[in-house]
CSV table of C-alpha atoms in Angstrom, one decimal:
chain,number,residue,atom,x,y,z
A,63,MET,CA,28.4,12.7,-10.5
A,64,SER,CA,28.7,16.3,-11.2
A,65,ALA,CA,26.1,18.5,-9.5
A,66,SER,CA,25.1,20.0,-12.9
A,67,HIS,CA,23.8,16.5,-14.2
A,68,THR,CA,20.8,14.6,-13.0
A,69,ILE,CA,19.8,10.9,-13.3
A,70,ALA,CA,17.5,10.5,-16.1
A,71,ASN,CA,16.8,6.7,-16.1
A,72,ARG,CA,16.2,5.9,-12.6
A,73,ARG,CA,14.4,2.7,-11.9
A,74,GLU,CA,11.1,2.5,-10.0
A,75,HIS,CA,11.4,2.0,-6.3
A,76,PRO,CA,11.8,-0.4,-4.7
A,77,ARG,CA,14.6,-1.7,-6.6
A,78,MET,CA,15.1,-5.5,-5.7
A,79,LEU,CA,17.6,-7.9,-6.6
A,80,ILE,CA,17.0,-11.7,-6.4
A,81,LEU,CA,20.2,-13.8,-6.4
A,82,ASP,CA,19.3,-17.2,-7.9
A,83,ASP,CA,20.8,-20.3,-6.9
A,84,LYS,CA,20.3,-21.9,-10.2
A,85,TRP,CA,18.0,-24.6,-8.3
A,86,GLY,CA,14.8,-22.5,-8.7
A,87,PHE,CA,15.0,-19.9,-5.8
A,88,ALA,CA,14.1,-17.1,-7.8
A,89,ALA,CA,11.2,-18.8,-9.6
A,90,ARG,CA,9.9,-19.7,-6.0
A,91,VAL,CA,10.3,-16.2,-4.7
A,92,GLN,CA,8.4,-14.7,-7.8
A,93,GLN,CA,5.8,-17.4,-7.5
A,94,GLU,CA,4.9,-16.9,-4.1
A,95,VAL,CA,4.8,-12.8,-3.8
A,96,ASN,CA,4.1,-10.2,-6.1
A,97,LEU,CA,7.0,-8.0,-5.9
A,98,PRO,CA,6.5,-4.3,-6.3
A,99,GLY,CA,8.7,-1.9,-8.1
A,100,THR,CA,11.7,-3.0,-10.4
A,101,VAL,CA,13.0,-6.6,-9.9
A,102,LYS,CA,16.0,-8.1,-11.5
A,103,VAL,CA,17.2,-11.9,-11.2
A,104,VAL,CA,21.0,-12.3,-11.2
A,105,THR,CA,23.3,-15.3,-10.7
A,106,ASP,CA,26.4,-13.0,-9.9
A,107,LEU,CA,26.2,-9.9,-8.0
A,108,ASP,CA,29.2,-8.7,-9.7
A,109,SER,CA,27.1,-8.3,-13.0
A,110,VAL,CA,25.1,-5.3,-11.3
A,111,GLU,CA,26.1,-1.9,-9.9
A,112,GLN,CA,24.8,-2.5,-6.2
A,113,THR,CA,24.3,1.3,-5.6
A,114,GLU,CA,21.5,1.2,-8.1
A,115,TRP,CA,19.4,-1.1,-6.0
A,116,ASP,CA,17.6,-1.0,-2.7
A,117,ALA,CA,17.0,-4.6,-1.4
A,118,LEU,CA,18.5,-8.1,-2.0
A,119,ILE,CA,16.7,-11.4,-1.6
A,120,LEU,CA,18.9,-14.6,-1.4
A,121,ASN,CA,19.3,-17.9,-0.1
A,122,SER,CA,23.2,-18.0,-0.1
A,123,ALA,CA,25.8,-16.1,1.8
A,124,TYR,CA,25.9,-12.4,1.5
A,125,GLN,CA,28.9,-12.4,4.0
A,126,LYS,CA,32.0,-14.0,2.7
A,127,VAL,CA,34.8,-15.4,5.1
A,128,ASP,CA,38.2,-15.6,3.7
A,129,THR,CA,40.4,-18.1,5.7
A,130,SER,CA,43.3,-18.2,3.1
A,131,ASN,CA,45.5,-16.4,5.7
A,132,VAL,CA,46.2,-18.8,8.4
A,133,PHE,CA,46.9,-16.1,10.9
A,134,SER,CA,43.7,-14.1,10.3
A,135,LYS,CA,40.2,-14.0,8.7
A,136,SER,CA,38.9,-11.4,6.6
A,137,TYR,CA,35.3,-10.5,5.9
A,138,SER,CA,33.4,-9.2,3.0
A,139,ARG,CA,29.9,-8.1,2.7
A,140,VAL,CA,27.6,-6.9,-0.3
A,141,ALA,CA,26.8,-3.2,-0.2
A,142,ASP,CA,25.8,-1.9,3.3
A,143,HIS,CA,23.0,0.3,2.1
A,144,LEU,CA,21.2,-2.8,0.6
A,145,TYR,CA,18.1,-4.1,2.7
A,146,ILE,CA,18.4,-7.9,2.8
A,147,PHE,CA,15.8,-10.8,2.9
A,148,LYS,CA,17.8,-13.9,3.6
A,149,VAL,CA,16.4,-17.5,3.5
A,150,LEU,CA,18.5,-19.7,5.6
A,151,PRO,CA,19.8,-22.8,3.9
A,152,GLU,CA,18.1,-26.3,4.8
A,153,GLY,CA,21.2,-27.9,5.5
A,154,HIS,CA,25.1,-27.3,5.5
A,155,HIS,CA,28.2,-29.4,5.2
A,156,GLY,CA,29.6,-28.9,8.8
A,157,ASN,CA,28.1,-27.5,12.0
A,158,PHE,CA,28.7,-24.0,12.0
A,159,GLY,CA,28.5,-20.9,9.3
A,160,VAL,CA,28.4,-17.3,9.3
A,161,LEU,CA,25.2,-15.0,8.8
A,162,ASP,CA,26.7,-11.6,9.2
A,163,ARG,CA,29.4,-9.6,10.9
A,164,VAL,CA,28.2,-6.2,12.5
A,165,SER,CA,29.9,-3.3,14.0
A,166,GLY,CA,28.5,-0.6,16.4
A,167,LEU,CA,28.4,3.0,16.8
A,168,ASN,CA,31.6,2.7,18.8
A,169,SER,CA,34.5,2.5,16.4
A,170,ALA,CA,36.8,1.5,19.1
A,171,GLU,CA,34.5,-1.7,19.5
A,172,ASP,CA,35.6,-4.9,17.8
A,173,ASP,CA,33.2,-6.3,15.1
A,174,VAL,CA,31.1,-9.1,16.1
A,175,THR,CA,30.5,-12.3,13.9
A,176,LEU,CA,26.8,-13.5,13.9
A,177,GLY,CA,27.3,-17.3,13.5
A,178,LEU,CA,24.9,-19.9,12.3
A,179,ARG,CA,24.6,-23.4,13.7
A,180,TRP,CA,22.9,-26.8,12.2
A,181,GLU,CA,21.8,-30.0,13.6
A,182,ILE,CA,20.5,-28.9,17.0
A,183,PRO,CA,18.1,-31.4,18.4
A,184,GLY,CA,14.7,-30.6,19.5
A,185,HIS,CA,11.4,-29.1,18.1
A,186,GLU,CA,10.0,-26.9,20.7
A,187,ILE,CA,10.2,-23.0,20.0
A,188,ALA,CA,9.3,-19.8,21.8
A,189,VAL,CA,7.9,-17.3,19.7
A,190,LYS,CA,7.5,-13.3,20.0
A,191,GLN,CA,4.4,-12.2,21.7
A,192,GLY,CA,1.9,-10.4,19.5
A,193,PHE,CA,3.6,-12.1,16.5
A,194,ASP,CA,1.5,-12.2,13.4
A,195,ARG,CA,-0.6,-15.4,13.3
A,196,GLU,CA,0.1,-16.4,9.8
A,197,LEU,CA,3.9,-16.1,10.1
A,198,LEU,CA,3.8,-17.8,13.7
A,199,THR,CA,2.0,-20.8,12.1
A,200,SER,CA,4.7,-20.9,9.3
A,201,LEU,CA,7.4,-21.0,11.7
A,202,THR,CA,6.0,-23.7,14.0
A,203,GLU,CA,5.2,-25.8,10.8
A,204,ALA,CA,8.6,-25.2,9.4
A,205,ALA,CA,10.2,-26.2,13.1
A,206,GLU,CA,8.0,-29.3,13.2
A,207,SER,CA,9.1,-30.5,9.7
A,208,ARG,CA,12.7,-30.6,10.6
A,209,ASP,CA,14.5,-33.4,12.4
A,210,THR,CA,16.9,-30.7,13.9
A,211,GLN,CA,16.7,-27.0,14.2
A,212,SER,CA,19.2,-24.6,12.7
A,213,GLY,CA,19.6,-20.8,12.7
A,214,LEU,CA,21.4,-17.9,14.3
A,215,ILE,CA,23.4,-18.2,17.6
A,216,ILE,CA,23.1,-15.0,19.7
A,217,PRO,CA,26.6,-13.7,20.8
A,218,ASP,CA,27.2,-12.9,24.5
A,219,GLU,CA,27.6,-9.2,23.8
A,220,LEU,CA,26.4,-7.1,20.7
A,221,PRO,CA,28.2,-3.8,19.8
A,222,VAL,CA,26.3,-0.4,20.8
A,223,GLY,CA,23.7,0.3,18.4
A,224,VAL,CA,23.2,-3.2,17.0
A,225,VAL,CA,19.8,-4.7,17.6
A,226,LEU,CA,18.8,-8.3,17.1
A,227,SER,CA,15.0,-9.1,17.1
A,228,SER,CA,14.1,-12.7,17.3
A,229,PHE,CA,10.9,-14.0,16.1
A,230,ALA,CA,11.3,-17.4,17.2
A,231,ILE,CA,13.8,-19.1,19.5
A,232,GLY,CA,14.5,-22.9,19.4
A,233,PRO,CA,16.5,-25.2,21.4
A,234,GLN,CA,19.9,-24.1,22.8
A,235,GLY,CA,18.7,-20.5,22.1
A,236,VAL,CA,19.0,-20.7,18.5
A,237,VAL,CA,17.1,-18.0,16.6
A,238,LEU,CA,15.1,-19.5,13.6
A,239,ALA,CA,14.0,-16.2,12.2
A,240,GLY,CA,14.4,-12.8,13.1
A,241,THR,CA,16.0,-8.9,12.0
A,242,ILE,CA,19.2,-7.3,12.4
A,243,ASN,CA,19.6,-3.7,12.7
A,244,ALA,CA,23.1,-2.2,12.4
A,245,PRO,CA,24.3,1.4,12.0
A,246,LYS,CA,24.7,2.8,8.6
A,247,ARG,CA,23.2,-0.6,7.3
A,248,GLY,CA,20.0,-1.7,5.8
A,249,GLU,CA,18.0,-4.0,7.8
A,250,VAL,CA,18.3,-7.8,7.5
A,251,TRP,CA,15.4,-10.5,7.7
A,252,PHE,CA,16.3,-14.0,8.0
A,253,VAL,CA,13.7,-16.9,7.9
A,254,PRO,CA,13.9,-20.8,7.4
A,255,SER,CA,13.8,-22.1,4.0
A,256,GLU,CA,11.2,-24.7,5.2
A,257,VAL,CA,8.4,-21.9,5.6
A,258,SER,CA,5.6,-22.9,3.6
A,259,THR,CA,5.4,-19.5,1.6
A,260,LEU,CA,7.8,-16.7,1.4
A,261,GLY,CA,5.1,-14.1,0.2
A,262,PRO,CA,3.8,-13.3,3.7
A,263,TRP,CA,7.3,-12.9,5.2
A,264,ILE,CA,8.6,-10.8,2.3
A,265,ASN,CA,5.7,-8.5,2.5
A,266,ALA,CA,6.3,-8.1,6.2
A,267,ALA,CA,10.0,-7.2,5.5
A,268,PHE,CA,8.6,-4.5,2.9
A,269,ALA,CA,6.2,-3.2,5.7
A,270,SER,CA,9.3,-2.7,8.0
A,271,TRP,CA,11.5,-1.1,5.4
A,272,ARG,CA,8.9,1.2,4.3
A,273,ARG,CA,8.7,2.6,7.8
A,274,LEU,CA,12.6,2.8,7.9
A,275,GLU,CA,12.8,4.5,4.4
A,276,PRO,CA,9.6,5.4,2.6
A,277,LYS,CA,11.0,6.8,-0.1
A,278,LYS,CA,13.0,3.6,-1.0
A,279,PHE,CA,10.1,1.5,-0.3
A,280,PRO,CA,7.0,3.5,-1.3
A,281,GLY,CA,3.5,2.0,-0.6
A,282,VAL,CA,0.2,2.2,1.3
A,283,PRO,CA,0.9,3.6,4.6
A,284,ASP,CA,0.3,1.6,7.7
A,285,TRP,CA,-2.4,3.6,9.1
A,286,TRP,CA,-4.5,3.2,5.9
A,287,ALA,CA,-4.9,-0.6,6.7
A,288,SER,CA,-5.2,-0.3,10.5
A,289,SER,CA,-8.4,-1.4,12.0
A,290,GLU,CA,-8.8,2.1,13.8
A,291,TRP,CA,-9.8,3.6,10.4
A,292,HIS,CA,-11.9,0.7,9.1
A,293,SER,CA,-15.5,1.4,7.9
A,294,ALA,CA,-18.2,0.1,10.1
A,295,GLU,CA,-18.6,-2.9,7.7
A,296,GLU,CA,-15.0,-3.9,7.7
A,297,SER,CA,-14.9,-3.4,11.6
A,298,ALA,CA,-17.9,-5.8,12.1
A,299,ILE,CA,-16.6,-8.3,9.6
A,300,ALA,CA,-13.0,-8.2,11.0
A,301,LEU,CA,-14.3,-9.0,14.5
A,302,ARG,CA,-16.3,-11.9,13.5
A,303,HIS,CA,-13.3,-13.1,11.3
A,304,ALA,CA,-11.2,-13.0,14.5
A,305,GLU,CA,-13.8,-14.9,16.5
A,306,GLU,CA,-14.4,-17.7,13.9
A,307,SER,CA,-10.6,-17.9,13.3
A,308,GLU,CA,-10.1,-18.9,17.0
A,309,THR,CA,-13.1,-21.5,16.6
A,310,PHE,CA,-11.4,-22.6,13.3
A,311,GLU,CA,-8.2,-23.4,15.1
A,312,ARG,CA,-9.9,-25.7,17.5
A,313,ALA,CA,-12.0,-27.4,15.1
A,314,LYS,CA,-10.5,-26.7,11.7
A,315,ALA,CA,-12.4,-29.2,9.6
A,316,LYS,CA,-16.0,-27.8,11.0
A,317,PHE,CA,-15.3,-24.1,10.6
A,318,GLU,CA,-13.2,-24.0,7.6
A,319,ALA,CA,-16.1,-23.1,5.2
A,320,ILE,CA,-17.2,-20.2,7.5
A,321,ARG,CA,-13.7,-18.6,7.6
A,322,VAL,CA,-13.3,-18.6,3.8
A,323,GLN,CA,-16.8,-17.0,3.5
A,324,LEU,CA,-15.9,-14.3,5.9
A,325,ASP,CA,-12.7,-13.8,4.0
A,326,LEU,CA,-14.7,-13.1,0.8
A,327,GLU,CA,-17.1,-10.7,2.7
A,328,LEU,CA,-14.2,-8.8,4.4
A,329,ASN,CA,-12.4,-8.2,1.0
A,330,LYS,CA,-15.6,-7.2,-0.6
A,331,ALA,CA,-16.0,-4.6,2.4
A,332,ARG,CA,-12.7,-3.4,2.0
A,333,GLU,CA,-12.9,-2.8,-1.6
A,334,GLU,CA,-16.3,-1.0,-1.1
A,335,ALA,CA,-14.9,1.2,1.7
A,336,ALA,CA,-11.7,2.0,-0.1
A,337,ALA,CA,-13.8,3.3,-3.0
A,338,GLY,CA,-16.4,5.0,-0.5
A,339,SER,CA,-16.3,6.2,2.9
A,340,ARG,CA,-12.5,6.1,3.5
A,341,GLN,CA,-12.2,8.6,0.9
A,342,LEU,CA,-13.1,11.0,3.5
A,343,LEU,CA,-9.6,10.1,5.0
A,344,ARG,CA,-7.5,9.8,1.8
A,345,GLY,CA,-9.4,11.0,-1.3
A,346,GLN,CA,-9.0,14.1,-3.4
A,347,ASP,CA,-10.9,15.4,-6.4
A,348,ASP,CA,-14.2,13.7,-7.5
A,349,ALA,CA,-13.4,10.7,-5.2
A,350,LEU,CA,-13.4,13.0,-2.3
A,351,GLN,CA,-16.5,14.9,-3.4
A,352,ASP,CA,-18.4,11.9,-4.1
A,353,ALA,CA,-17.7,10.5,-0.7
A,354,VAL,CA,-18.6,13.9,1.1
A,355,ARG,CA,-21.9,14.1,-0.7
A,356,ASP,CA,-22.8,10.5,0.2
A,357,ALA,CA,-21.8,11.0,4.1
A,358,LEU,CA,-23.8,14.2,4.2
A,359,GLU,CA,-26.9,12.5,2.7
A,360,ASN,CA,-26.4,9.4,4.9
A,361,LEU,CA,-26.5,11.9,7.9
A,362,GLY,CA,-29.7,13.2,6.7
A,363,PHE,CA,-28.6,16.6,4.9
A,364,GLY,CA,-30.2,17.6,1.7
A,365,VAL,CA,-27.1,17.9,-0.8
A,366,ARG,CA,-27.5,19.6,-4.2
A,367,ASP,CA,-24.7,18.5,-6.3
A,368,MET,CA,-23.7,21.7,-8.1
A,369,ASP,CA,-21.0,20.2,-10.3
A,370,LEU,CA,-23.8,18.5,-12.2
A,371,GLU,CA,-25.5,22.2,-12.9
A,372,TRP,CA,-22.5,24.4,-13.6
A,373,VAL,CA,-21.0,25.1,-17.1
A,374,ASP,CA,-17.5,23.5,-17.0
A,375,LYS,CA,-15.9,26.8,-17.2
A,376,GLU,CA,-17.9,28.5,-14.7
A,377,ARG,CA,-18.0,26.1,-11.8
A,378,ARG,CA,-18.3,27.5,-8.4
A,379,GLU,CA,-19.2,25.8,-5.2
A,380,ASP,CA,-19.5,22.0,-5.2
A,381,PHE,CA,-22.6,21.7,-3.0
A,382,ARG,CA,-25.7,23.6,-1.6
A,383,ILE,CA,-26.5,21.9,1.6
A,384,THR,CA,-29.8,22.1,3.4
A,385,ASP,CA,-31.3,20.4,6.6
A,386,PRO,CA,-34.9,19.3,7.0
A,387,ASP,CA,-34.8,20.3,10.6
A,388,ASP,CA,-34.3,24.1,9.7
A,389,PRO,CA,-35.8,24.9,6.3
A,390,GLN,CA,-34.3,28.3,6.3
A,391,TRP,CA,-30.9,27.1,6.8
A,392,LEU,CA,-28.4,26.8,3.9
A,393,VAL,CA,-24.6,26.5,3.4
A,394,LEU,CA,-22.4,26.7,0.3
A,395,GLY,CA,-20.0,23.8,0.6
A,396,ASP,CA,-16.8,23.1,-1.3
A,397,ALA,CA,-14.5,19.9,-0.8
A,398,THR,CA,-11.1,19.9,-1.5
A,399,GLY,CA,-8.1,17.2,-0.7
A,400,VAL,CA,-4.6,18.3,-0.6
A,401,SER,CA,-1.3,16.3,0.1
A,402,GLY,CA,0.0,19.1,2.1
A,403,ASN,CA,-2.0,21.5,4.5
A,404,ALA,CA,-4.9,23.8,3.8
A,405,LYS,CA,-4.4,27.1,1.9
A,406,GLY,CA,-6.1,30.2,3.5
A,407,GLY,CA,-6.9,31.6,-0.1
A,408,LYS,CA,-9.6,29.0,-0.5
A,409,LEU,CA,-11.6,30.8,2.4
A,410,SER,CA,-11.7,33.9,0.2
A,411,VAL,CA,-12.7,32.0,-2.9
A,412,LEU,CA,-15.8,30.5,-1.0
A,413,GLN,CA,-16.7,33.9,0.2
A,414,GLY,CA,-16.7,35.1,-3.5
A,415,TYR,CA,-19.2,32.2,-4.1
A,416,VAL,CA,-21.5,33.4,-1.4
A,417,THR,CA,-21.3,37.0,-2.8
A,418,LYS,CA,-22.3,35.7,-6.3
A,419,TYR,CA,-25.1,33.5,-4.9
A,420,VAL,CA,-26.6,36.5,-3.0
A,421,PHE,CA,-26.4,38.6,-6.2
A,422,GLU,CA,-28.0,36.2,-8.4
A,423,GLU,CA,-30.6,34.7,-6.0
A,424,THR,CA,-31.3,37.7,-3.8
A,425,PRO,CA,-32.2,35.4,-0.6
A,426,ASP,CA,-33.7,36.8,2.4
A,427,THR,CA,-30.7,35.4,4.5
A,428,ILE,CA,-27.1,35.1,3.5
A,429,PRO,CA,-26.1,31.3,3.2
A,430,GLY,CA,-23.4,30.1,5.5
A,431,MET,CA,-20.1,28.6,4.1
A,432,TRP,CA,-18.6,25.0,4.6
A,433,TYR,CA,-15.0,24.2,3.6
A,434,LEU,CA,-14.7,20.5,3.5
A,435,LEU,CA,-11.2,19.7,3.8
A,436,ASN,CA,-8.9,16.5,3.6
A,437,ARG,CA,-5.2,17.4,3.9
A,438,GLU,CA,-1.9,15.7,4.7
A,439,ILE,CA,-3.7,12.4,3.3
A,440,ASP,CA,-0.6,10.3,3.4
A,441,LYS,CA,-0.5,10.7,7.3
A,442,ASP,CA,-2.5,9.2,10.1
A,443,PRO,CA,-5.4,11.5,10.8
A,444,ASN,CA,-4.3,11.3,14.6
A,445,VAL,CA,-0.9,13.0,13.6
A,446,ARG,CA,-1.8,15.5,11.1
A,447,SER,CA,-1.0,19.2,12.0
A,448,THR,CA,-3.1,22.0,12.9
A,449,ILE,CA,-5.5,23.4,10.4
A,450,LEU,CA,-4.8,27.0,9.6
A,451,ARG,CA,-4.0,29.8,12.2
A,452,ALA,CA,-6.5,31.5,14.4
A,453,ASP,CA,-6.3,34.7,12.6
A,454,GLU,CA,-7.5,33.0,9.4
A,455,ILE,CA,-10.3,30.8,11.1
A,456,GLU,CA,-11.9,33.7,13.2
A,457,PRO,CA,-12.6,36.0,10.1
A,458,PHE,CA,-14.0,33.0,8.3
A,459,ALA,CA,-16.3,32.2,11.4
A,460,ALA,CA,-17.5,35.7,11.6
A,461,GLN,CA,-19.2,35.2,8.2
A,462,GLN,CA,-20.9,32.0,9.2
A,463,GLY,CA,-18.0,30.0,7.9
A,464,LEU,CA,-17.1,26.4,9.0
A,465,ILE,CA,-14.0,24.4,8.2
A,466,LEU,CA,-15.1,21.1,8.3
A,467,ASP,CA,-12.2,18.1,8.5
A,468,THR,CA,-13.4,15.2,6.5
A,469,THR,CA,-11.6,12.9,8.9
A,470,ALA,CA,-14.1,14.5,11.8
A,471,LEU,CA,-17.1,14.1,9.3
A,472,TYR,CA,-15.9,10.3,8.7
A,473,VAL,CA,-16.1,9.6,12.6
A,474,LEU,CA,-19.5,11.3,12.9
A,475,LEU,CA,-20.6,9.0,10.0
A,476,ARG,CA,-19.3,6.1,11.9
A,477,HIS,CA,-21.3,7.3,15.0
A,478,ALA,CA,-24.3,7.6,13.0
A,479,HIS,CA,-24.1,4.2,11.5
A,480,ASP,CA,-23.6,2.6,15.2
A,481,LEU,CA,-26.6,4.8,16.5
A,482,PRO,CA,-28.9,5.8,13.7
A,483,GLU,CA,-31.1,7.8,16.2
A,484,GLU,CA,-28.0,10.2,16.5
A,485,ARG,CA,-28.5,11.7,12.8
A,486,PRO,CA,-30.6,14.8,13.9
A,487,ALA,CA,-28.1,15.8,16.7
A,488,ILE,CA,-25.2,15.3,14.4
A,489,ARG,CA,-26.7,17.6,12.0
A,490,GLN,CA,-27.5,20.2,14.7
A,491,PHE,CA,-24.1,19.9,15.8
A,492,LEU,CA,-22.7,20.8,12.4
A,493,ARG,CA,-25.4,23.2,11.5
A,494,THR,CA,-24.6,25.5,14.6
A,495,SER,CA,-20.8,25.2,14.4
A,496,ILE,CA,-18.8,27.8,13.0
A,497,GLY,CA,-14.9,28.3,12.8
A,498,LEU,CA,-13.5,24.8,12.7
A,499,VAL,CA,-14.6,21.1,13.3
A,500,ALA,CA,-11.5,18.9,13.3
A,501,LEU,CA,-11.0,15.4,14.3
A,502,PRO,CA,-10.5,16.4,18.1
A,503,ASN,CA,-13.7,18.1,18.0
A,504,ALA,CA,-15.9,15.6,16.6
A,505,SER,CA,-14.4,12.8,18.9
A,506,ALA,CA,-15.0,14.8,22.0
A,507,TRP,CA,-18.6,15.8,21.0
A,508,ILE,CA,-19.1,11.8,20.3
A,509,GLU,CA,-17.7,11.0,23.7
A,510,ALA,CA,-19.9,13.7,25.5
A,511,ARG,CA,-22.9,12.3,23.8
A,512,THR,CA,-21.9,8.6,24.6
A,513,ALA,CA,-21.2,9.7,28.5
A,514,VAL,CA,-24.8,11.3,28.6
A,515,ALA,CA,-26.4,8.3,27.1
A,516,ILE,CA,-24.6,5.9,29.5
A,517,ALA,CA,-25.6,8.1,32.5
A,518,SER,CA,-29.2,8.1,31.4
A,519,GLU,CA,-29.4,4.4,31.4
């Protein structure tokens, strides 16, 4: 395509093909998982332009072997850029087949064929340590349901740069499920067709692909769902969920009702937290402002929501914040969420709000300023970059200004939930802080308070 042209009708990512086998495979996939993005069911890959698609889900061969020439074999594969979710067949005429053919970083190395085998006696399998419990259960059930095992036979040596990850290994070293990563290729996932549902497997594959190519496979970032950033309610319920799940496995009939109830409670807590306190980690606009207001009030601050008072075209600061422990103390606060990093110009805007306040209210003391900032919202808070430069922060601090990272406010809120008696100390910490309170500052303060409490016991 010419550089002077742009694509006007690009489909929503991820763009997924399902190759149907005319026996209901596509219907099974769509029934068992809610696929995001653009989905197309085909019965012939020649009916589409593969460069317009990102992933392929199928239960037939994507690696073709041509043996018509008695002196050599030739191989052809679907487009290399496609990420593949392959469901291995239940059986096969003959005892051998081909899953894929891979090449490494060294062009001088020969390509290696990844072969399949069927009809291997045995039921015991070895699973990857730390593997997802739901996927582990489906693999063990699939292996138990078979008379014999089948899957990938690991070659003696793989080309440089090719990585084979085994989720479960059966008798004679056959790999029942796993992934293949090869240079300049989309990742391949393969699983037995006997797994009870494909949904959790396809979702796990998408999560892996999202880490490799987030633009092709957009979605909620992994850190957002991690236990590290759960709300207090989520963490408490998740802990009970894990404990009861272990008991459930030992006495399934007795504890099934408890686990179902906890699932409902955990889902409710996640929904409430996603719309509430966790907006401090990822929120923008009104959602962030509401979360900031609620967090400050939960800590015991008095918060006057100025957006309810300003005329729409004359809005200034979002909040006027007070503390019952110091009646003379007042700060003007403004909450902002941005996908990038902070903009120094916002500090000047806040200073202008203070000037207008002093002109209109003629107070005995000039109020301070809080810039409540949530930035780089799609990144894990632990890896977000530094907030502004020192030469921008220091002049702001000199005028009783504080940049308060809302991720720091989040961990302080969690600390207050765990130790309600710490609320006055948290308010004093924030009330007496100027310049910057970022996540490391808040975490260090909490650790110091915890260490003092332990030492005094």
